[in-house]
Amino acid sequence: VSALRDGGGKPYFDFSLLCKEGIFWPMIFMIATAVYMGIALSSAGTGFNETVLAVFSPLLANSNPFLFCLMVSLIALVLTNFLSNAVTSAITVPVVYPFAVALGINPIVPVVLIIYATEMGLLLPCSSPSAAMLYGNETWLTAKDIVQQGSIGILAAALALLVCIQPAMALFTLP
């Protein structure tokens, strides 16, 4: 965009002015920090994935397929609001996949439900890039507004997950 010039060779945009006034830098730094914190948390050296697997094994090992999908969806929905949504997906999908296969559930069902649930990270700036953008621009919304409206959105997502689990399981059955 900054390379565009008019007929006389004069640039349409001043790049330094764009950087100074056109980019909301606090939001950019907040998103960058959240992404790198998520990468650090999910790295192999932390042992986080192994800990999560050990904690949730007793809950998920012998559950009903519907309850299994409901539990993993709600766990992902809660986790994504305290961790990054990318980190939550990276943690929950590899943990849930073997449980789904062991229960005879097509792994596509819980994975799709997890992906949907992790897109609803709205409570904290680290939850998702969308949340970081909301918190980064205080001229539109206050933190209180974000928490109130985000909570309503999260409850609506939980209800949508509840309604979608059974049809998804019927649609994607294993042979």
PDB file of C-alpha atoms in Angstrom:
ATOM      1  CA  VAL A   1       0.000   0.000   0.000  1.00  0.00           C
ATOM      2  CA  SER A   2       2.790   2.429   0.860  1.00  0.00           C
ATOM      3  CA  ALA A   3       4.409   1.826  -2.571  1.00  0.00           C
ATOM      4  CA  LEU A   4       1.384   3.195  -4.482  1.00  0.00           C
ATOM      5  CA  ARG A   5       2.082   6.521  -6.166  1.00  0.00           C
ATOM      6  CA  ASP A   6       0.022   9.063  -8.049  1.00  0.00           C
ATOM      7  CA  GLY A   7       0.727  10.270 -11.617  1.00  0.00           C
ATOM      8  CA  GLY A   8       3.382  12.707 -10.390  1.00  0.00           C
ATOM      9  CA  GLY A   9       5.316  10.032  -8.485  1.00  0.00           C
ATOM     10  CA  LYS A  10       4.174  11.258  -5.067  1.00  0.00           C
ATOM     11  CA  PRO A  11       3.225   8.410  -2.684  1.00  0.00           C
ATOM     12  CA  TYR A  12      -0.404   8.139  -1.679  1.00  0.00           C
ATOM     13  CA  PHE A  13       0.576   7.121   1.835  1.00  0.00           C
ATOM     14  CA  ASP A  14       3.401   8.146   4.127  1.00  0.00           C
ATOM     15  CA  PHE A  15       4.688   4.868   5.606  1.00  0.00           C
ATOM     16  CA  SER A  16       6.138   6.465   8.749  1.00  0.00           C
ATOM     17  CA  LEU A  17       2.844   8.251   9.399  1.00  0.00           C
ATOM     18  CA  LEU A  18       0.945   4.990   8.858  1.00  0.00           C
ATOM     19  CA  CYS A  19       3.169   3.250  11.411  1.00  0.00           C
ATOM     20  CA  LYS A  20       2.897   6.114  13.866  1.00  0.00           C
ATOM     21  CA  GLU A  21      -0.847   6.771  13.694  1.00  0.00           C
ATOM     22  CA  GLY A  22      -2.476   3.965  11.707  1.00  0.00           C
ATOM     23  CA  ILE A  23      -1.385   0.886  13.642  1.00  0.00           C
ATOM     24  CA  PHE A  24      -2.676   0.145  17.107  1.00  0.00           C
ATOM     25  CA  TRP A  25       0.639  -1.087  18.561  1.00  0.00           C
ATOM     26  CA  PRO A  26      -0.580  -2.181  22.015  1.00  0.00           C
ATOM     27  CA  MET A  27      -2.905  -4.681  20.347  1.00  0.00           C
ATOM     28  CA  ILE A  28      -0.118  -6.007  18.099  1.00  0.00           C
ATOM     29  CA  PHE A  29       2.204  -6.526  21.077  1.00  0.00           C
ATOM     30  CA  MET A  30      -0.552  -8.156  23.141  1.00  0.00           C
ATOM     31  CA  ILE A  31      -1.303 -10.673  20.370  1.00  0.00           C
ATOM     32  CA  ALA A  32       2.391 -11.391  19.802  1.00  0.00           C
ATOM     33  CA  THR A  33       2.936 -11.981  23.520  1.00  0.00           C
ATOM     34  CA  ALA A  34      -0.063 -14.310  23.775  1.00  0.00           C
ATOM     35  CA  VAL A  35       1.070 -16.353  20.779  1.00  0.00           C
ATOM     36  CA  TYR A  36       4.609 -16.841  22.107  1.00  0.00           C
ATOM     37  CA  MET A  37       3.393 -17.669  25.602  1.00  0.00           C
ATOM     38  CA  GLY A  38       1.140 -20.317  24.078  1.00  0.00           C
ATOM     39  CA  ILE A  39       3.994 -21.792  22.072  1.00  0.00           C
ATOM     40  CA  ALA A  40       6.160 -21.941  25.189  1.00  0.00           C
ATOM     41  CA  LEU A  41       3.421 -23.591  27.252  1.00  0.00           C
ATOM     42  CA  SER A  42       2.695 -26.303  24.699  1.00  0.00           C
ATOM     43  CA  SER A  43       6.330 -27.163  23.967  1.00  0.00           C
ATOM     44  CA  ALA A  44       7.444 -30.709  24.703  1.00  0.00           C
ATOM     45  CA  GLY A  45       9.831 -29.716  27.487  1.00  0.00           C
ATOM     46  CA  THR A  46       7.125 -28.356  29.797  1.00  0.00           C
ATOM     47  CA  GLY A  47       5.319 -31.668  30.280  1.00  0.00           C
ATOM     48  CA  PHE A  48       1.978 -29.877  30.149  1.00  0.00           C
ATOM     49  CA  ASN A  49       0.384 -32.285  27.644  1.00  0.00           C
ATOM     50  CA  GLU A  50       1.412 -35.297  29.743  1.00  0.00           C
ATOM     51  CA  THR A  51       0.009 -33.708  32.911  1.00  0.00           C
ATOM     52  CA  VAL A  52      -3.328 -32.972  31.250  1.00  0.00           C
ATOM     53  CA  LEU A  53      -3.510 -36.552  29.989  1.00  0.00           C
ATOM     54  CA  ALA A  54      -2.816 -37.912  33.480  1.00  0.00           C
ATOM     55  CA  VAL A  55      -5.426 -35.631  35.101  1.00  0.00           C
ATOM     56  CA  PHE A  56      -8.252 -36.337  32.667  1.00  0.00           C
ATOM     57  CA  SER A  57      -7.670 -40.092  32.100  1.00  0.00           C
ATOM     58  CA  PRO A  58      -9.911 -41.140  35.021  1.00  0.00           C
ATOM     59  CA  LEU A  59     -12.724 -38.877  33.799  1.00  0.00           C
ATOM     60  CA  LEU A  60     -12.675 -39.788  30.120  1.00  0.00           C
ATOM     61  CA  ALA A  61     -11.562 -43.429  29.944  1.00  0.00           C
ATOM     62  CA  ASN A  62     -14.929 -45.240  30.253  1.00  0.00           C
ATOM     63  CA  SER A  63     -17.524 -42.572  29.575  1.00  0.00           C
ATOM     64  CA  ASN A  64     -20.600 -42.594  27.364  1.00  0.00           C
ATOM     65  CA  PRO A  65     -19.771 -41.232  23.850  1.00  0.00           C
ATOM     66  CA  PHE A  66     -22.246 -38.354  24.198  1.00  0.00           C
ATOM     67  CA  LEU A  67     -20.938 -37.433  27.654  1.00  0.00           C
ATOM     68  CA  PHE A  68     -17.370 -37.786  26.421  1.00  0.00           C
ATOM     69  CA  CYS A  69     -17.976 -35.296  23.597  1.00  0.00           C
ATOM     70  CA  LEU A  70     -19.833 -32.966  25.940  1.00  0.00           C
ATOM     71  CA  MET A  71     -17.067 -33.093  28.561  1.00  0.00           C
ATOM     72  CA  VAL A  72     -14.200 -32.507  26.152  1.00  0.00           C
ATOM     73  CA  SER A  73     -16.104 -29.672  24.474  1.00  0.00           C
ATOM     74  CA  LEU A  74     -16.827 -27.961  27.775  1.00  0.00           C
ATOM     75  CA  ILE A  75     -13.275 -28.530  29.010  1.00  0.00           C
ATOM     76  CA  ALA A  76     -11.967 -26.936  25.799  1.00  0.00           C
ATOM     77  CA  LEU A  77     -14.441 -24.067  26.172  1.00  0.00           C
ATOM     78  CA  VAL A  78     -13.258 -23.343  29.719  1.00  0.00           C
ATOM     79  CA  LEU A  79      -9.553 -23.794  28.955  1.00  0.00           C
ATOM     80  CA  THR A  80      -9.658 -21.550  25.901  1.00  0.00           C
ATOM     81  CA  ASN A  81     -10.805 -18.654  28.046  1.00  0.00           C
ATOM     82  CA  PHE A  82      -7.747 -18.913  30.286  1.00  0.00           C
ATOM     83  CA  LEU A  83      -5.178 -20.064  27.721  1.00  0.00           C
ATOM     84  CA  SER A  84      -4.715 -19.158  24.089  1.00  0.00           C
ATOM     85  CA  ASN A  85      -7.220 -20.796  21.762  1.00  0.00           C
ATOM     86  CA  ALA A  86      -4.392 -22.164  19.610  1.00  0.00           C
ATOM     87  CA  VAL A  87      -2.707 -23.637  22.686  1.00  0.00           C
ATOM     88  CA  THR A  88      -5.968 -25.163  23.897  1.00  0.00           C
ATOM     89  CA  SER A  89      -6.497 -26.830  20.518  1.00  0.00           C
ATOM     90  CA  ALA A  90      -2.895 -28.006  20.423  1.00  0.00           C
ATOM     91  CA  ILE A  91      -3.275 -29.526  23.887  1.00  0.00           C
ATOM     92  CA  THR A  92      -6.755 -31.024  23.750  1.00  0.00           C
ATOM     93  CA  VAL A  93      -6.842 -32.569  20.282  1.00  0.00           C
ATOM     94  CA  PRO A  94      -3.857 -34.934  20.789  1.00  0.00           C
ATOM     95  CA  VAL A  95      -5.163 -35.869  24.243  1.00  0.00           C
ATOM     96  CA  VAL A  96      -8.757 -36.496  23.120  1.00  0.00           C
ATOM     97  CA  TYR A  97      -8.001 -38.383  19.897  1.00  0.00           C
ATOM     98  CA  PRO A  98      -6.900 -41.695  21.504  1.00  0.00           C
ATOM     99  CA  PHE A  99      -9.818 -41.597  23.956  1.00  0.00           C
ATOM    100  CA  ALA A 100     -12.285 -41.143  21.082  1.00  0.00           C
ATOM    101  CA  VAL A 101     -10.843 -44.092  19.175  1.00  0.00           C
ATOM    102  CA  ALA A 102     -10.916 -46.262  22.310  1.00  0.00           C
ATOM    103  CA  LEU A 103     -14.599 -45.393  22.863  1.00  0.00           C
ATOM    104  CA  GLY A 104     -15.479 -46.203  19.236  1.00  0.00           C
ATOM    105  CA  ILE A 105     -16.250 -42.592  18.370  1.00  0.00           C
ATOM    106  CA  ASN A 106     -15.120 -41.141  15.073  1.00  0.00           C
ATOM    107  CA  PRO A 107     -12.384 -38.726  16.235  1.00  0.00           C
ATOM    108  CA  ILE A 108     -13.647 -36.100  13.790  1.00  0.00           C
ATOM    109  CA  VAL A 109     -16.606 -35.400  16.090  1.00  0.00           C
ATOM    110  CA  PRO A 110     -14.724 -34.369  19.248  1.00  0.00           C
ATOM    111  CA  VAL A 111     -12.024 -32.621  17.196  1.00  0.00           C
ATOM    112  CA  VAL A 112     -14.582 -30.456  15.368  1.00  0.00           C
ATOM    113  CA  LEU A 113     -16.360 -29.724  18.649  1.00  0.00           C
ATOM    114  CA  ILE A 114     -13.039 -28.756  20.257  1.00  0.00           C
ATOM    115  CA  ILE A 115     -12.185 -26.462  17.365  1.00  0.00           C
ATOM    116  CA  TYR A 116     -15.586 -24.776  17.664  1.00  0.00           C
ATOM    117  CA  ALA A 117     -15.230 -24.449  21.442  1.00  0.00           C
ATOM    118  CA  THR A 118     -11.730 -23.012  21.260  1.00  0.00           C
ATOM    119  CA  GLU A 119     -12.890 -20.251  18.945  1.00  0.00           C
ATOM    120  CA  MET A 120     -15.004 -18.885  21.809  1.00  0.00           C
ATOM    121  CA  GLY A 121     -12.100 -17.542  23.861  1.00  0.00           C
ATOM    122  CA  LEU A 122     -13.384 -14.120  24.815  1.00  0.00           C
ATOM    123  CA  LEU A 123     -12.866 -13.562  28.550  1.00  0.00           C
ATOM    124  CA  LEU A 124      -9.165 -12.682  28.737  1.00  0.00           C
ATOM    125  CA  PRO A 125      -6.824 -10.956  26.270  1.00  0.00           C
ATOM    126  CA  CYS A 126      -4.716 -14.112  26.041  1.00  0.00           C
ATOM    127  CA  SER A 127      -7.741 -16.222  25.035  1.00  0.00           C
ATOM    128  CA  SER A 128      -7.707 -15.376  21.338  1.00  0.00           C
ATOM    129  CA  PRO A 129      -6.602 -12.692  18.894  1.00  0.00           C
ATOM    130  CA  SER A 130     -10.208 -11.456  18.863  1.00  0.00           C
ATOM    131  CA  ALA A 131     -10.183 -10.999  22.625  1.00  0.00           C
ATOM    132  CA  ALA A 132      -6.801  -9.286  22.462  1.00  0.00           C
ATOM    133  CA  MET A 133      -8.180  -6.841  19.907  1.00  0.00           C
ATOM    134  CA  LEU A 134     -11.213  -6.152  22.084  1.00  0.00           C
ATOM    135  CA  TYR A 135      -9.127  -5.514  25.189  1.00  0.00           C
ATOM    136  CA  GLY A 136      -6.512  -3.584  23.242  1.00  0.00           C
ATOM    137  CA  ASN A 137      -8.959  -0.916  22.140  1.00  0.00           C
ATOM    138  CA  GLU A 138     -10.602   0.612  25.191  1.00  0.00           C
ATOM    139  CA  THR A 139     -12.343   3.344  23.198  1.00  0.00           C
ATOM    140  CA  TRP A 140     -15.041   0.900  22.025  1.00  0.00           C
ATOM    141  CA  LEU A 141     -15.571  -1.387  25.004  1.00  0.00           C
ATOM    142  CA  THR A 142     -14.602  -1.529  28.634  1.00  0.00           C
ATOM    143  CA  ALA A 143     -13.267  -4.701  30.250  1.00  0.00           C
ATOM    144  CA  LYS A 144     -16.596  -5.044  32.071  1.00  0.00           C
ATOM    145  CA  ASP A 145     -18.506  -4.928  28.749  1.00  0.00           C
ATOM    146  CA  ILE A 146     -16.213  -7.555  27.255  1.00  0.00           C
ATOM    147  CA  VAL A 147     -16.682  -9.913  30.205  1.00  0.00           C
ATOM    148  CA  GLN A 148     -20.468  -9.446  30.215  1.00  0.00           C
ATOM    149  CA  GLN A 149     -20.969  -9.867  26.478  1.00  0.00           C
ATOM    150  CA  GLY A 150     -18.277 -12.561  26.241  1.00  0.00           C
ATOM    151  CA  SER A 151     -19.970 -14.572  28.985  1.00  0.00           C
ATOM    152  CA  ILE A 152     -23.254 -14.456  27.089  1.00  0.00           C
ATOM    153  CA  GLY A 153     -21.471 -15.596  23.933  1.00  0.00           C
ATOM    154  CA  ILE A 154     -19.740 -18.418  25.797  1.00  0.00           C
ATOM    155  CA  LEU A 155     -23.030 -19.651  27.280  1.00  0.00           C
ATOM    156  CA  ALA A 156     -24.602 -19.545  23.822  1.00  0.00           C
ATOM    157  CA  ALA A 157     -21.649 -21.554  22.480  1.00  0.00           C
ATOM    158  CA  ALA A 158     -22.072 -24.129  25.255  1.00  0.00           C
ATOM    159  CA  LEU A 159     -25.741 -24.531  24.341  1.00  0.00           C
ATOM    160  CA  ALA A 160     -24.860 -24.842  20.655  1.00  0.00           C
ATOM    161  CA  LEU A 161     -22.315 -27.524  21.496  1.00  0.00           C
ATOM    162  CA  LEU A 162     -24.918 -29.418  23.501  1.00  0.00           C
ATOM    163  CA  VAL A 163     -27.379 -29.300  20.606  1.00  0.00           C
ATOM    164  CA  CYS A 164     -24.805 -30.249  17.936  1.00  0.00           C
ATOM    165  CA  ILE A 165     -23.166 -33.245  19.601  1.00  0.00           C
ATOM    166  CA  GLN A 166     -25.798 -35.903  18.885  1.00  0.00           C
ATOM    167  CA  PRO A 167     -26.351 -34.970  15.211  1.00  0.00           C
ATOM    168  CA  ALA A 168     -22.582 -34.812  14.675  1.00  0.00           C
ATOM    169  CA  MET A 169     -22.140 -38.235  16.218  1.00  0.00           C
ATOM    170  CA  ALA A 170     -24.895 -39.659  14.009  1.00  0.00           C
ATOM    171  CA  LEU A 171     -23.395 -38.031  10.919  1.00  0.00           C
ATOM    172  CA  PHE A 172     -19.836 -39.244  11.515  1.00  0.00           C
ATOM    173  CA  THR A 173     -20.218 -42.821  12.751  1.00  0.00           C
ATOM    174  CA  LEU A 174     -17.409 -45.313  12.471  1.00  0.00           C
ATOM    175  CA  PRO A 175     -18.100 -48.357  10.277  1.00  0.00           C
TER     176      PRO A 175
END
